[in-house]
PDB file of C-alpha atoms in Angstrom:
ATOM      1  CA  UNK A   1      53.192  15.370  56.100  1.00 35.00           C
ATOM      2  CA  UNK A   2      56.419  15.583  54.152  1.00 38.00           C
ATOM      3  CA  UNK A   3      59.220  17.219  55.899  1.00 40.00           C
ATOM      4  CA  UNK A   4      60.585  20.404  54.260  1.00 45.00           C
ATOM      5  CA  UNK A   5      64.374  19.973  54.893  1.00 47.00           C
ATOM      6  CA  UNK A   6      65.131  23.761  54.042  1.00 73.00           C
ATOM      7  CA  UNK A   7      63.124  24.824  57.003  1.00 90.00           C
ATOM      8  CA  UNK A   8      63.949  24.851  60.740  1.00 95.00           C
ATOM      9  CA  UNK A   9      62.221  24.841  63.992  1.00 96.00           C
ATOM     10  CA  UNK A  10      63.265  27.311  66.697  1.00 97.00           C
ATOM     11  CA  UNK A  11      62.971  26.634  70.626  1.00 96.00           C
ATOM     12  CA  UNK A  12      64.035  28.328  73.637  1.00 95.00           C
ATOM     13  CA  UNK A  13      65.865  26.824  76.390  1.00 93.00           C
ATOM     14  CA  UNK A  14      66.651  28.727  79.591  1.00 91.00           C
ATOM     15  CA  UNK A  15      66.523  32.081  77.871  1.00 92.00           C
ATOM     16  CA  UNK A  16      68.804  31.091  74.792  1.00 95.00           C
ATOM     17  CA  UNK A  17      67.164  30.820  71.427  1.00 96.00           C
ATOM     18  CA  UNK A  18      68.041  27.639  69.391  1.00 97.00           C
ATOM     19  CA  UNK A  19      67.288  26.408  65.865  1.00 97.00           C
ATOM     20  CA  UNK A  20      67.242  22.657  64.750  1.00 96.00           C
ATOM     21  CA  UNK A  21      66.643  21.330  61.212  1.00 94.00           C
ATOM     22  CA  UNK A  22      63.392  19.748  60.479  1.00 93.00           C
ATOM     23  CA  UNK A  23      65.126  16.846  59.086  1.00 92.00           C
ATOM     24  CA  UNK A  24      66.091  15.967  62.804  1.00 93.00           C
ATOM     25  CA  UNK A  25      62.644  16.154  64.028  1.00 95.00           C
ATOM     26  CA  UNK A  26      60.151  13.151  64.279  1.00 96.00           C
ATOM     27  CA  UNK A  27      57.300  15.084  66.267  1.00 96.00           C
ATOM     28  CA  UNK A  28      56.726  17.721  68.826  1.00 97.00           C
ATOM     29  CA  UNK A  29      55.203  16.756  71.903  1.00 96.00           C
ATOM     30  CA  UNK A  30      53.655  19.812  73.627  1.00 94.00           C
ATOM     31  CA  UNK A  31      51.760  18.578  76.494  1.00 92.00           C
ATOM     32  CA  UNK A  32      54.024  16.286  78.651  1.00 92.00           C
ATOM     33  CA  UNK A  33      51.385  15.890  81.587  1.00 91.00           C
ATOM     34  CA  UNK A  34      51.293  12.192  82.621  1.00 91.00           C
ATOM     35  CA  UNK A  35      53.922  11.186  79.912  1.00 93.00           C
ATOM     36  CA  UNK A  36      57.161  11.469  82.290  1.00 92.00           C
ATOM     37  CA  UNK A  37      58.739   8.736  84.309  1.00 93.00           C
ATOM     38  CA  UNK A  38      61.256  10.251  86.536  1.00 90.00           C
ATOM     39  CA  UNK A  39      62.325   6.939  87.764  1.00 90.00           C
ATOM     40  CA  UNK A  40      64.110   6.139  84.429  1.00 89.00           C
ATOM     41  CA  UNK A  41      66.737   8.645  84.430  1.00 85.00           C
ATOM     42  CA  UNK A  42      70.557   8.506  84.003  1.00 86.00           C
ATOM     43  CA  UNK A  43      71.906  11.898  84.917  1.00 82.00           C
ATOM     44  CA  UNK A  44      75.384  11.082  83.832  1.00 79.00           C
ATOM     45  CA  UNK A  45      74.068  10.816  80.325  1.00 79.00           C
ATOM     46  CA  UNK A  46      71.945  13.745  80.645  1.00 81.00           C
ATOM     47  CA  UNK A  47      68.975  11.596  80.704  1.00 90.00           C
ATOM     48  CA  UNK A  48      66.350  13.533  83.307  1.00 91.00           C
ATOM     49  CA  UNK A  49      63.468  11.060  82.627  1.00 94.00           C
ATOM     50  CA  UNK A  50      61.729   8.868  80.160  1.00 95.00           C
ATOM     51  CA  UNK A  51      59.007  10.102  77.828  1.00 96.00           C
ATOM     52  CA  UNK A  52      55.978   7.904  76.749  1.00 96.00           C
ATOM     53  CA  UNK A  53      56.137   8.241  72.971  1.00 95.00           C
ATOM     54  CA  UNK A  54      54.095   5.962  70.707  1.00 94.00           C
ATOM     55  CA  UNK A  55      53.674   3.265  73.178  1.00 93.00           C
ATOM     56  CA  UNK A  56      57.333   3.049  74.056  1.00 95.00           C
ATOM     57  CA  UNK A  57      59.585   4.920  76.652  1.00 96.00           C
ATOM     58  CA  UNK A  58      62.224   6.876  75.152  1.00 96.00           C
ATOM     59  CA  UNK A  59      65.162   8.931  76.798  1.00 96.00           C
ATOM     60  CA  UNK A  60      64.410  12.590  77.622  1.00 95.00           C
ATOM     61  CA  UNK A  61      67.422  14.814  77.437  1.00 94.00           C
ATOM     62  CA  UNK A  62      67.802  18.108  79.188  1.00 91.00           C
ATOM     63  CA  UNK A  63      70.423  20.009  77.075  1.00 91.00           C
ATOM     64  CA  UNK A  64      70.516  22.574  79.637  1.00 89.00           C
ATOM     65  CA  UNK A  65      72.465  20.317  82.164  1.00 86.00           C
ATOM     66  CA  UNK A  66      75.460  20.114  79.769  1.00 86.00           C
ATOM     67  CA  UNK A  67      75.172  23.646  78.439  1.00 88.00           C
ATOM     68  CA  UNK A  68      75.407  25.072  82.042  1.00 84.00           C
ATOM     69  CA  UNK A  69      71.976  26.844  81.684  1.00 86.00           C
ATOM     70  CA  UNK A  70      69.066  27.357  84.068  1.00 80.00           C
ATOM     71  CA  UNK A  71      65.503  26.516  83.084  1.00 73.00           C
ATOM     72  CA  UNK A  72      62.904  28.793  83.831  1.00 67.00           C
ATOM     73  CA  UNK A  73      59.937  26.284  83.336  1.00 72.00           C
ATOM     74  CA  UNK A  74      59.439  23.030  85.551  1.00 78.00           C
ATOM     75  CA  UNK A  75      59.877  19.924  83.793  1.00 77.00           C
ATOM     76  CA  UNK A  76      56.202  18.857  83.175  1.00 77.00           C
ATOM     77  CA  UNK A  77      55.649  22.367  81.865  1.00 86.00           C
ATOM     78  CA  UNK A  78      58.152  22.086  78.955  1.00 91.00           C
ATOM     79  CA  UNK A  79      57.725  20.730  75.569  1.00 95.00           C
ATOM     80  CA  UNK A  80      59.549  17.762  73.905  1.00 96.00           C
ATOM     81  CA  UNK A  81      61.008  17.655  70.549  1.00 97.00           C
ATOM     82  CA  UNK A  82      61.684  14.076  69.518  1.00 97.00           C
ATOM     83  CA  UNK A  83      64.421  13.708  67.502  1.00 96.00           C
ATOM     84  CA  UNK A  84      66.048  10.895  65.247  1.00 91.00           C
ATOM     85  CA  UNK A  85      69.203   9.320  66.163  1.00 90.00           C
ATOM     86  CA  UNK A  86      71.311   6.120  65.115  1.00 87.00           C
ATOM     87  CA  UNK A  87      70.432   4.802  68.526  1.00 86.00           C
ATOM     88  CA  UNK A  88      66.656   5.360  67.970  1.00 90.00           C
ATOM     89  CA  UNK A  89      64.542   8.412  68.970  1.00 94.00           C
ATOM     90  CA  UNK A  90      64.982  10.502  71.834  1.00 95.00           C
ATOM     91  CA  UNK A  91      63.319  13.499  73.382  1.00 96.00           C
ATOM     92  CA  UNK A  92      64.897  16.940  73.902  1.00 95.00           C
ATOM     93  CA  UNK A  93      63.124  19.027  76.510  1.00 94.00           C
ATOM     94  CA  UNK A  94      62.715  22.738  75.763  1.00 94.00           C
ATOM     95  CA  UNK A  95      60.924  25.566  77.613  1.00 94.00           C
ATOM     96  CA  UNK A  96      58.792  26.405  74.596  1.00 94.00           C
ATOM     97  CA  UNK A  97      58.762  26.153  70.802  1.00 95.00           C
ATOM     98  CA  UNK A  98      59.328  29.175  68.398  1.00 95.00           C
ATOM     99  CA  UNK A  99      58.170  29.698  64.803  1.00 95.00           C
ATOM    100  CA  UNK A 100      59.349  27.725  61.983  1.00 95.00           C
ATOM    101  CA  UNK A 101      61.773  29.728  59.875  1.00 95.00           C
ATOM    102  CA  UNK A 102      62.871  29.233  56.192  1.00 93.00           C
ATOM    103  CA  UNK A 103      66.268  29.836  54.706  1.00 91.00           C
ATOM    104  CA  UNK A 104      65.360  33.405  53.442  1.00 91.00           C
ATOM    105  CA  UNK A 105      65.163  34.648  57.026  1.00 91.00           C
ATOM    106  CA  UNK A 106      68.263  32.972  58.213  1.00 94.00           C
ATOM    107  CA  UNK A 107      71.706  34.635  57.863  1.00 94.00           C
ATOM    108  CA  UNK A 108      74.840  32.481  58.823  1.00 94.00           C
ATOM    109  CA  UNK A 109      76.878  34.357  61.568  1.00 94.00           C
ATOM    110  CA  UNK A 110      80.185  33.532  63.069  1.00 93.00           C
ATOM    111  CA  UNK A 111      80.653  32.163  66.668  1.00 94.00           C
ATOM    112  CA  UNK A 112      82.672  35.319  68.224  1.00 94.00           C
ATOM    113  CA  UNK A 113      86.424  34.527  68.269  1.00 91.00           C
ATOM    114  CA  UNK A 114      86.391  34.878  72.095  1.00 91.00           C
ATOM    115  CA  UNK A 115      83.893  32.126  72.438  1.00 91.00           C
ATOM    116  CA  UNK A 116      85.496  29.824  69.690  1.00 87.00           C
ATOM    117  CA  UNK A 117      88.588  29.577  71.966  1.00 82.00           C
ATOM    118  CA  UNK A 118      86.747  28.275  75.015  1.00 83.00           C
ATOM    119  CA  UNK A 119      87.193  24.472  75.516  1.00 81.00           C
ATOM    120  CA  UNK A 120      84.076  22.454  75.393  1.00 82.00           C
ATOM    121  CA  UNK A 121      81.776  24.852  73.649  1.00 87.00           C
ATOM    122  CA  UNK A 122      78.824  22.791  72.511  1.00 90.00           C
ATOM    123  CA  UNK A 123      77.896  24.661  69.218  1.00 93.00           C
ATOM    124  CA  UNK A 124      79.739  25.681  66.168  1.00 93.00           C
ATOM    125  CA  UNK A 125      77.087  27.794  64.305  1.00 94.00           C
ATOM    126  CA  UNK A 126      74.743  30.530  64.916  1.00 96.00           C
ATOM    127  CA  UNK A 127      71.965  31.941  62.579  1.00 96.00           C
ATOM    128  CA  UNK A 128      70.447  35.392  62.665  1.00 96.00           C
ATOM    129  CA  UNK A 129      66.997  35.978  62.008  1.00 95.00           C
ATOM    130  CA  UNK A 130      65.898  39.676  61.982  1.00 92.00           C
ATOM    131  CA  UNK A 131      68.802  40.376  64.270  1.00 92.00           C
ATOM    132  CA  UNK A 132      68.170  37.717  66.798  1.00 95.00           C
ATOM    133  CA  UNK A 133      71.019  35.093  67.260  1.00 97.00           C
ATOM    134  CA  UNK A 134      69.821  31.483  67.212  1.00 97.00           C
ATOM    135  CA  UNK A 135      72.210  28.681  68.292  1.00 97.00           C
ATOM    136  CA  UNK A 136      71.920  25.810  65.856  1.00 96.00           C
ATOM    137  CA  UNK A 137      71.228  22.891  68.028  1.00 95.00           C
ATOM    138  CA  UNK A 138      73.555  19.752  67.033  1.00 93.00           C
ATOM    139  CA  UNK A 139      71.837  16.554  68.346  1.00 92.00           C
ATOM    140  CA  UNK A 140      74.866  14.459  68.165  1.00 90.00           C
ATOM    141  CA  UNK A 141      76.404  16.494  70.765  1.00 90.00           C
ATOM    142  CA  UNK A 142      73.771  15.503  73.245  1.00 89.00           C
ATOM    143  CA  UNK A 143      72.554  12.124  72.648  1.00 86.00           C
ATOM    144  CA  UNK A 144      74.401   9.109  71.139  1.00 74.00           C
ATOM    145  CA  UNK A 145      77.793  10.985  71.469  1.00 62.00           C
ATOM    146  CA  UNK A 146      81.123   9.330  72.637  1.00 53.00           C
ATOM    147  CA  UNK A 147      82.915  11.222  75.271  1.00 46.00           C
ATOM    148  CA  UNK A 148      85.877  12.010  73.072  1.00 43.00           C
ATOM    149  CA  UNK A 149      83.719  13.453  70.311  1.00 43.00           C
ATOM    150  CA  UNK A 150      81.773  15.389  72.716  1.00 40.00           C
TER     151      UNK A 150
ATOM    152  CA  UNK B   1      98.071  61.456  68.120  1.00 65.00           C
ATOM    153  CA  UNK B   2      97.580  59.428  71.332  1.00 85.00           C
ATOM    154  CA  UNK B   3      94.183  59.592  72.750  1.00 93.00           C
ATOM    155  CA  UNK B   4      91.938  57.664  75.059  1.00 95.00           C
ATOM    156  CA  UNK B   5      88.182  57.122  75.318  1.00 95.00           C
ATOM    157  CA  UNK B   6      87.149  58.088  78.866  1.00 96.00           C
ATOM    158  CA  UNK B   7      83.925  56.009  80.392  1.00 94.00           C
ATOM    159  CA  UNK B   8      82.352  55.239  83.413  1.00 91.00           C
ATOM    160  CA  UNK B   9      80.491  52.243  84.768  1.00 88.00           C
ATOM    161  CA  UNK B  10      78.775  53.288  88.232  1.00 82.00           C
ATOM    162  CA  UNK B  11      81.932  54.169  90.247  1.00 84.00           C
ATOM    163  CA  UNK B  12      84.300  52.311  87.910  1.00 88.00           C
ATOM    164  CA  UNK B  13      86.096  54.993  85.535  1.00 92.00           C
ATOM    165  CA  UNK B  14      87.962  53.384  82.593  1.00 93.00           C
ATOM    166  CA  UNK B  15      89.977  54.493  79.774  1.00 95.00           C
ATOM    167  CA  UNK B  16      90.533  52.796  76.400  1.00 95.00           C
ATOM    168  CA  UNK B  17      93.211  53.621  73.855  1.00 95.00           C
ATOM    169  CA  UNK B  18      91.523  55.525  71.023  1.00 94.00           C
ATOM    170  CA  UNK B  19      93.041  53.089  68.342  1.00 94.00           C
ATOM    171  CA  UNK B  20      91.104  50.349  69.885  1.00 96.00           C
ATOM    172  CA  UNK B  21      87.534  51.750  69.945  1.00 96.00           C
ATOM    173  CA  UNK B  22      85.555  50.801  66.911  1.00 95.00           C
ATOM    174  CA  UNK B  23      82.447  52.891  68.069  1.00 93.00           C
ATOM    175  CA  UNK B  24      79.979  53.530  70.696  1.00 94.00           C
ATOM    176  CA  UNK B  25      76.415  52.232  70.320  1.00 94.00           C
ATOM    177  CA  UNK B  26      73.151  52.514  72.338  1.00 91.00           C
ATOM    178  CA  UNK B  27      69.627  50.877  72.483  1.00 87.00           C
ATOM    179  CA  UNK B  28      70.925  47.393  71.569  1.00 91.00           C
ATOM    180  CA  UNK B  29      69.267  44.241  72.707  1.00 93.00           C
ATOM    181  CA  UNK B  30      71.188  41.797  74.837  1.00 94.00           C
ATOM    182  CA  UNK B  31      71.032  37.970  74.240  1.00 95.00           C
ATOM    183  CA  UNK B  32      72.223  34.872  76.255  1.00 93.00           C
ATOM    184  CA  UNK B  33      74.341  32.217  74.546  1.00 94.00           C
ATOM    185  CA  UNK B  34      75.308  28.890  76.214  1.00 92.00           C
ATOM    186  CA  UNK B  35      78.687  28.480  77.464  1.00 87.00           C
ATOM    187  CA  UNK B  36      79.631  32.068  78.033  1.00 89.00           C
ATOM    188  CA  UNK B  37      82.636  32.457  80.348  1.00 87.00           C
ATOM    189  CA  UNK B  38      82.824  34.481  83.595  1.00 84.00           C
ATOM    190  CA  UNK B  39      83.416  37.923  82.568  1.00 86.00           C
ATOM    191  CA  UNK B  40      80.806  37.729  79.665  1.00 90.00           C
ATOM    192  CA  UNK B  41      77.225  38.185  80.715  1.00 86.00           C
ATOM    193  CA  UNK B  42      75.636  38.258  77.456  1.00 92.00           C
ATOM    194  CA  UNK B  43      76.140  39.154  73.737  1.00 95.00           C
ATOM    195  CA  UNK B  44      74.774  41.797  71.349  1.00 95.00           C
ATOM    196  CA  UNK B  45      74.477  41.922  67.680  1.00 96.00           C
ATOM    197  CA  UNK B  46      76.254  44.663  65.595  1.00 95.00           C
ATOM    198  CA  UNK B  47      76.128  44.539  61.812  1.00 94.00           C
ATOM    199  CA  UNK B  48      75.315  41.041  61.716  1.00 94.00           C
ATOM    200  CA  UNK B  49      77.886  40.009  64.068  1.00 95.00           C
ATOM    201  CA  UNK B  50      77.640  38.643  67.484  1.00 96.00           C
ATOM    202  CA  UNK B  51      79.946  40.607  69.868  1.00 97.00           C
ATOM    203  CA  UNK B  52      80.440  39.503  73.479  1.00 95.00           C
ATOM    204  CA  UNK B  53      79.643  41.983  76.262  1.00 94.00           C
ATOM    205  CA  UNK B  54      82.485  41.837  78.654  1.00 91.00           C
ATOM    206  CA  UNK B  55      82.956  43.273  82.007  1.00 86.00           C
ATOM    207  CA  UNK B  56      85.933  45.579  82.580  1.00 86.00           C
ATOM    208  CA  UNK B  57      85.406  45.502  86.266  1.00 82.00           C
ATOM    209  CA  UNK B  58      87.799  43.776  88.591  1.00 71.00           C
ATOM    210  CA  UNK B  59      86.364  40.098  89.231  1.00 65.00           C
ATOM    211  CA  UNK B  60      85.273  40.698  92.744  1.00 59.00           C
ATOM    212  CA  UNK B  61      83.464  43.860  91.834  1.00 60.00           C
ATOM    213  CA  UNK B  62      81.975  42.304  88.680  1.00 57.00           C
ATOM    214  CA  UNK B  63      80.084  39.920  90.802  1.00 53.00           C
ATOM    215  CA  UNK B  64      78.225  42.586  92.704  1.00 52.00           C
ATOM    216  CA  UNK B  65      77.709  44.940  89.587  1.00 52.00           C
ATOM    217  CA  UNK B  66      74.361  46.250  89.341  1.00 53.00           C
ATOM    218  CA  UNK B  67      73.770  46.923  85.621  1.00 59.00           C
ATOM    219  CA  UNK B  68      72.601  50.468  84.517  1.00 62.00           C
ATOM    220  CA  UNK B  69      74.274  50.424  81.334  1.00 68.00           C
ATOM    221  CA  UNK B  70      72.806  52.048  78.432  1.00 77.00           C
ATOM    222  CA  UNK B  71      75.488  52.119  75.969  1.00 91.00           C
ATOM    223  CA  UNK B  72      78.342  49.826  74.817  1.00 95.00           C
ATOM    224  CA  UNK B  73      81.886  50.743  73.681  1.00 96.00           C
ATOM    225  CA  UNK B  74      82.916  48.304  70.973  1.00 97.00           C
ATOM    226  CA  UNK B  75      86.763  47.589  70.938  1.00 97.00           C
ATOM    227  CA  UNK B  76      88.937  45.482  68.708  1.00 96.00           C
ATOM    228  CA  UNK B  77      90.964  42.968  70.822  1.00 95.00           C
ATOM    229  CA  UNK B  78      93.137  40.076  69.936  1.00 92.00           C
ATOM    230  CA  UNK B  79      90.242  37.905  70.197  1.00 91.00           C
ATOM    231  CA  UNK B  80      87.901  39.829  67.979  1.00 94.00           C
ATOM    232  CA  UNK B  81      85.442  42.525  68.865  1.00 95.00           C
ATOM    233  CA  UNK B  82      84.321  42.990  72.459  1.00 96.00           C
ATOM    234  CA  UNK B  83      81.715  45.373  73.679  1.00 96.00           C
ATOM    235  CA  UNK B  84      82.326  47.157  77.103  1.00 94.00           C
ATOM    236  CA  UNK B  85      79.396  48.307  79.132  1.00 93.00           C
ATOM    237  CA  UNK B  86      79.441  52.204  79.948  1.00 93.00           C
ATOM    238  CA  UNK B  87      77.095  54.910  81.043  1.00 90.00           C
ATOM    239  CA  UNK B  88      76.254  57.845  78.715  1.00 88.00           C
ATOM    240  CA  UNK B  89      78.597  60.838  78.804  1.00 87.00           C
ATOM    241  CA  UNK B  90      81.779  59.118  77.766  1.00 90.00           C
ATOM    242  CA  UNK B  91      84.309  61.304  75.977  1.00 92.00           C
ATOM    243  CA  UNK B  92      87.627  61.445  73.805  1.00 93.00           C
ATOM    244  CA  UNK B  93      90.743  63.137  75.175  1.00 92.00           C
ATOM    245  CA  UNK B  94      94.219  63.732  73.763  1.00 92.00           C
ATOM    246  CA  UNK B  95      96.726  61.726  75.670  1.00 89.00           C
ATOM    247  CA  UNK B  96      98.904  64.896  76.427  1.00 90.00           C
ATOM    248  CA  UNK B  97      95.864  66.522  78.338  1.00 91.00           C
ATOM    249  CA  UNK B  98      96.515  64.033  81.154  1.00 90.00           C
ATOM    250  CA  UNK B  99      99.179  62.013  82.904  1.00 91.00           C
ATOM    251  CA  UNK B 100      99.898  58.413  83.254  1.00 91.00           C
ATOM    252  CA  UNK B 101     100.431  56.655  86.436  1.00 88.00           C
ATOM    253  CA  UNK B 102     100.574  53.428  87.957  1.00 85.00           C
ATOM    254  CA  UNK B 103      97.492  51.253  88.434  1.00 82.00           C
ATOM    255  CA  UNK B 104      95.498  52.109  91.400  1.00 75.00           C
ATOM    256  CA  UNK B 105      94.952  49.667  94.318  1.00 71.00           C
ATOM    257  CA  UNK B 106      92.700  46.779  93.802  1.00 68.00           C
ATOM    258  CA  UNK B 107      93.462  46.839  89.949  1.00 74.00           C
ATOM    259  CA  UNK B 108      92.415  43.946  87.762  1.00 79.00           C
ATOM    260  CA  UNK B 109      95.371  42.230  85.586  1.00 80.00           C
ATOM    261  CA  UNK B 110      93.947  44.005  82.388  1.00 87.00           C
ATOM    262  CA  UNK B 111      94.435  47.570  83.883  1.00 86.00           C
ATOM    263  CA  UNK B 112      97.841  48.596  82.794  1.00 86.00           C
ATOM    264  CA  UNK B 113      97.857  52.071  83.959  1.00 89.00           C
ATOM    265  CA  UNK B 114      96.007  55.194  85.168  1.00 92.00           C
ATOM    266  CA  UNK B 115      95.142  58.323  83.094  1.00 94.00           C
ATOM    267  CA  UNK B 116      94.700  61.346  85.211  1.00 93.00           C
ATOM    268  CA  UNK B 117      92.967  64.415  83.922  1.00 93.00           C
ATOM    269  CA  UNK B 118      91.368  67.283  85.984  1.00 90.00           C
ATOM    270  CA  UNK B 119      91.388  65.519  89.333  1.00 89.00           C
ATOM    271  CA  UNK B 120      89.759  62.494  87.832  1.00 92.00           C
ATOM    272  CA  UNK B 121      91.439  59.111  87.387  1.00 92.00           C
ATOM    273  CA  UNK B 122      90.667  56.593  84.794  1.00 93.00           C
ATOM    274  CA  UNK B 123      91.859  52.752  84.725  1.00 93.00           C
ATOM    275  CA  UNK B 124      93.545  52.298  81.296  1.00 94.00           C
ATOM    276  CA  UNK B 125      92.113  48.928  80.101  1.00 94.00           C
ATOM    277  CA  UNK B 126      94.321  46.507  78.131  1.00 93.00           C
ATOM    278  CA  UNK B 127      91.630  44.934  75.981  1.00 93.00           C
ATOM    279  CA  UNK B 128      93.646  42.106  74.662  1.00 93.00           C
ATOM    280  CA  UNK B 129      94.729  41.078  78.105  1.00 91.00           C
ATOM    281  CA  UNK B 130      90.913  41.523  79.184  1.00 91.00           C
ATOM    282  CA  UNK B 131      90.058  38.974  76.354  1.00 92.00           C
ATOM    283  CA  UNK B 132      92.840  36.434  77.120  1.00 89.00           C
ATOM    284  CA  UNK B 133      92.085  36.396  80.821  1.00 88.00           C
ATOM    285  CA  UNK B 134      88.589  35.735  79.919  1.00 88.00           C
ATOM    286  CA  UNK B 135      89.389  32.760  78.009  1.00 84.00           C
ATOM    287  CA  UNK B 136      91.946  31.250  80.272  1.00 66.00           C
ATOM    288  CA  UNK B 137      93.760  33.607  82.268  1.00 48.00           C
ATOM    289  CA  UNK B 138      96.792  33.486  79.810  1.00 40.00           C
ATOM    290  CA  UNK B 139      99.938  35.177  81.304  1.00 39.00           C
ATOM    291  CA  UNK B 140     102.234  37.002  79.343  1.00 34.00           C
ATOM    292  CA  UNK B 141     103.740  36.713  76.731  1.00 33.00           C
ATOM    293  CA  UNK B 142     100.639  37.043  74.694  1.00 35.00           C
ATOM    294  CA  UNK B 143     100.409  34.759  71.620  1.00 37.00           C
ATOM    295  CA  UNK B 144     100.095  37.648  69.374  1.00 40.00           C
ATOM    296  CA  UNK B 145     103.278  39.315  69.173  1.00 37.00           C
ATOM    297  CA  UNK B 146     101.817  42.786  68.055  1.00 39.00           C
ATOM    298  CA  UNK B 147      99.598  42.605  71.169  1.00 37.00           C
ATOM    299  CA  UNK B 148     102.763  42.129  73.279  1.00 39.00           C
ATOM    300  CA  UNK B 149     104.650  44.888  71.817  1.00 41.00           C
ATOM    301  CA  UNK B 150     101.917  47.361  72.151  1.00 41.00           C
ATOM    302  CA  UNK B 151     101.454  46.408  75.869  1.00 39.00           C
ATOM    303  CA  UNK B 152     105.386  46.679  76.414  1.00 47.00           C
ATOM    304  CA  UNK B 153     105.192  50.234  74.855  1.00 47.00           C
ATOM    305  CA  UNK B 154     102.530  51.264  77.175  1.00 44.00           C
ATOM    306  CA  UNK B 155     104.286  49.874  80.194  1.00 43.00           C
ATOM    307  CA  UNK B 156     107.305  51.720  79.291  1.00 50.00           C
ATOM    308  CA  UNK B 157     105.666  54.920  79.027  1.00 45.00           C
ATOM    309  CA  UNK B 158     104.356  54.699  82.762  1.00 42.00           C
ATOM    310  CA  UNK B 159     107.536  53.445  83.868  1.00 46.00           C
ATOM    311  CA  UNK B 160     106.618  49.938  84.910  1.00 44.00           C
TER     312      UNK B 160
END
């Protein structure tokens, strides 16, 4: 199925609504039962486990760790968004997937000046959809990043 | 005319200079964002802009605050708009209707004075200082000379 680059997928992570471009997404895996290996983790890199994906193990990242958020759903009950990166595909673990949104429904919104001044903020853009803020997820900040750039 | 908006948040009574109050809104939805600093529990959306909801309470009290808030006071600070939680029943009064005094015991650094009117006492908030403390606890002088000047004027008025 061709990817429509003008649309974006929403997902929820620890009570926060995020949005990520469909260009970044390889596939969404909604049932993780039996697909996770918790022995293959590197918490220093944010990798909480490995996900079996197309006969290979790929790193699964929990962005909540770096964002300082607390999940509601236990790991096996989450969903995985498999994303592209220059280092190969990787999985982002989210609590649940939301609807696909097109550009007509999205309005750019500035990050509040108060938050912009905070050091280490891991996002730079917010979109509003019918009055609800969605944080634009920037995959490079979570996988394949250098410490200096993060 | 100098005036103040007088508000309550449970036992905490506070005042904000009228010139800083943009509007008071009710019935809003609160949202979480990642990386919210201490003192900012959530954000709200007003006129397609995201506004941090900041606690005006002293830090020790804020940790134990039970939120019964139903309205929010939108104020202009040197770090953009902030929303201060409040309970219904806030009012606007002219400055000459009351008198200024020193901050009460246990005050936060963003309380610059006390406004007393009809046996009630309200802590006057410096919303610029509140914003700066939330960011990193920046001491005086504030980077915005305009902010610092306004604070000096208010301090002089209360004899500090």
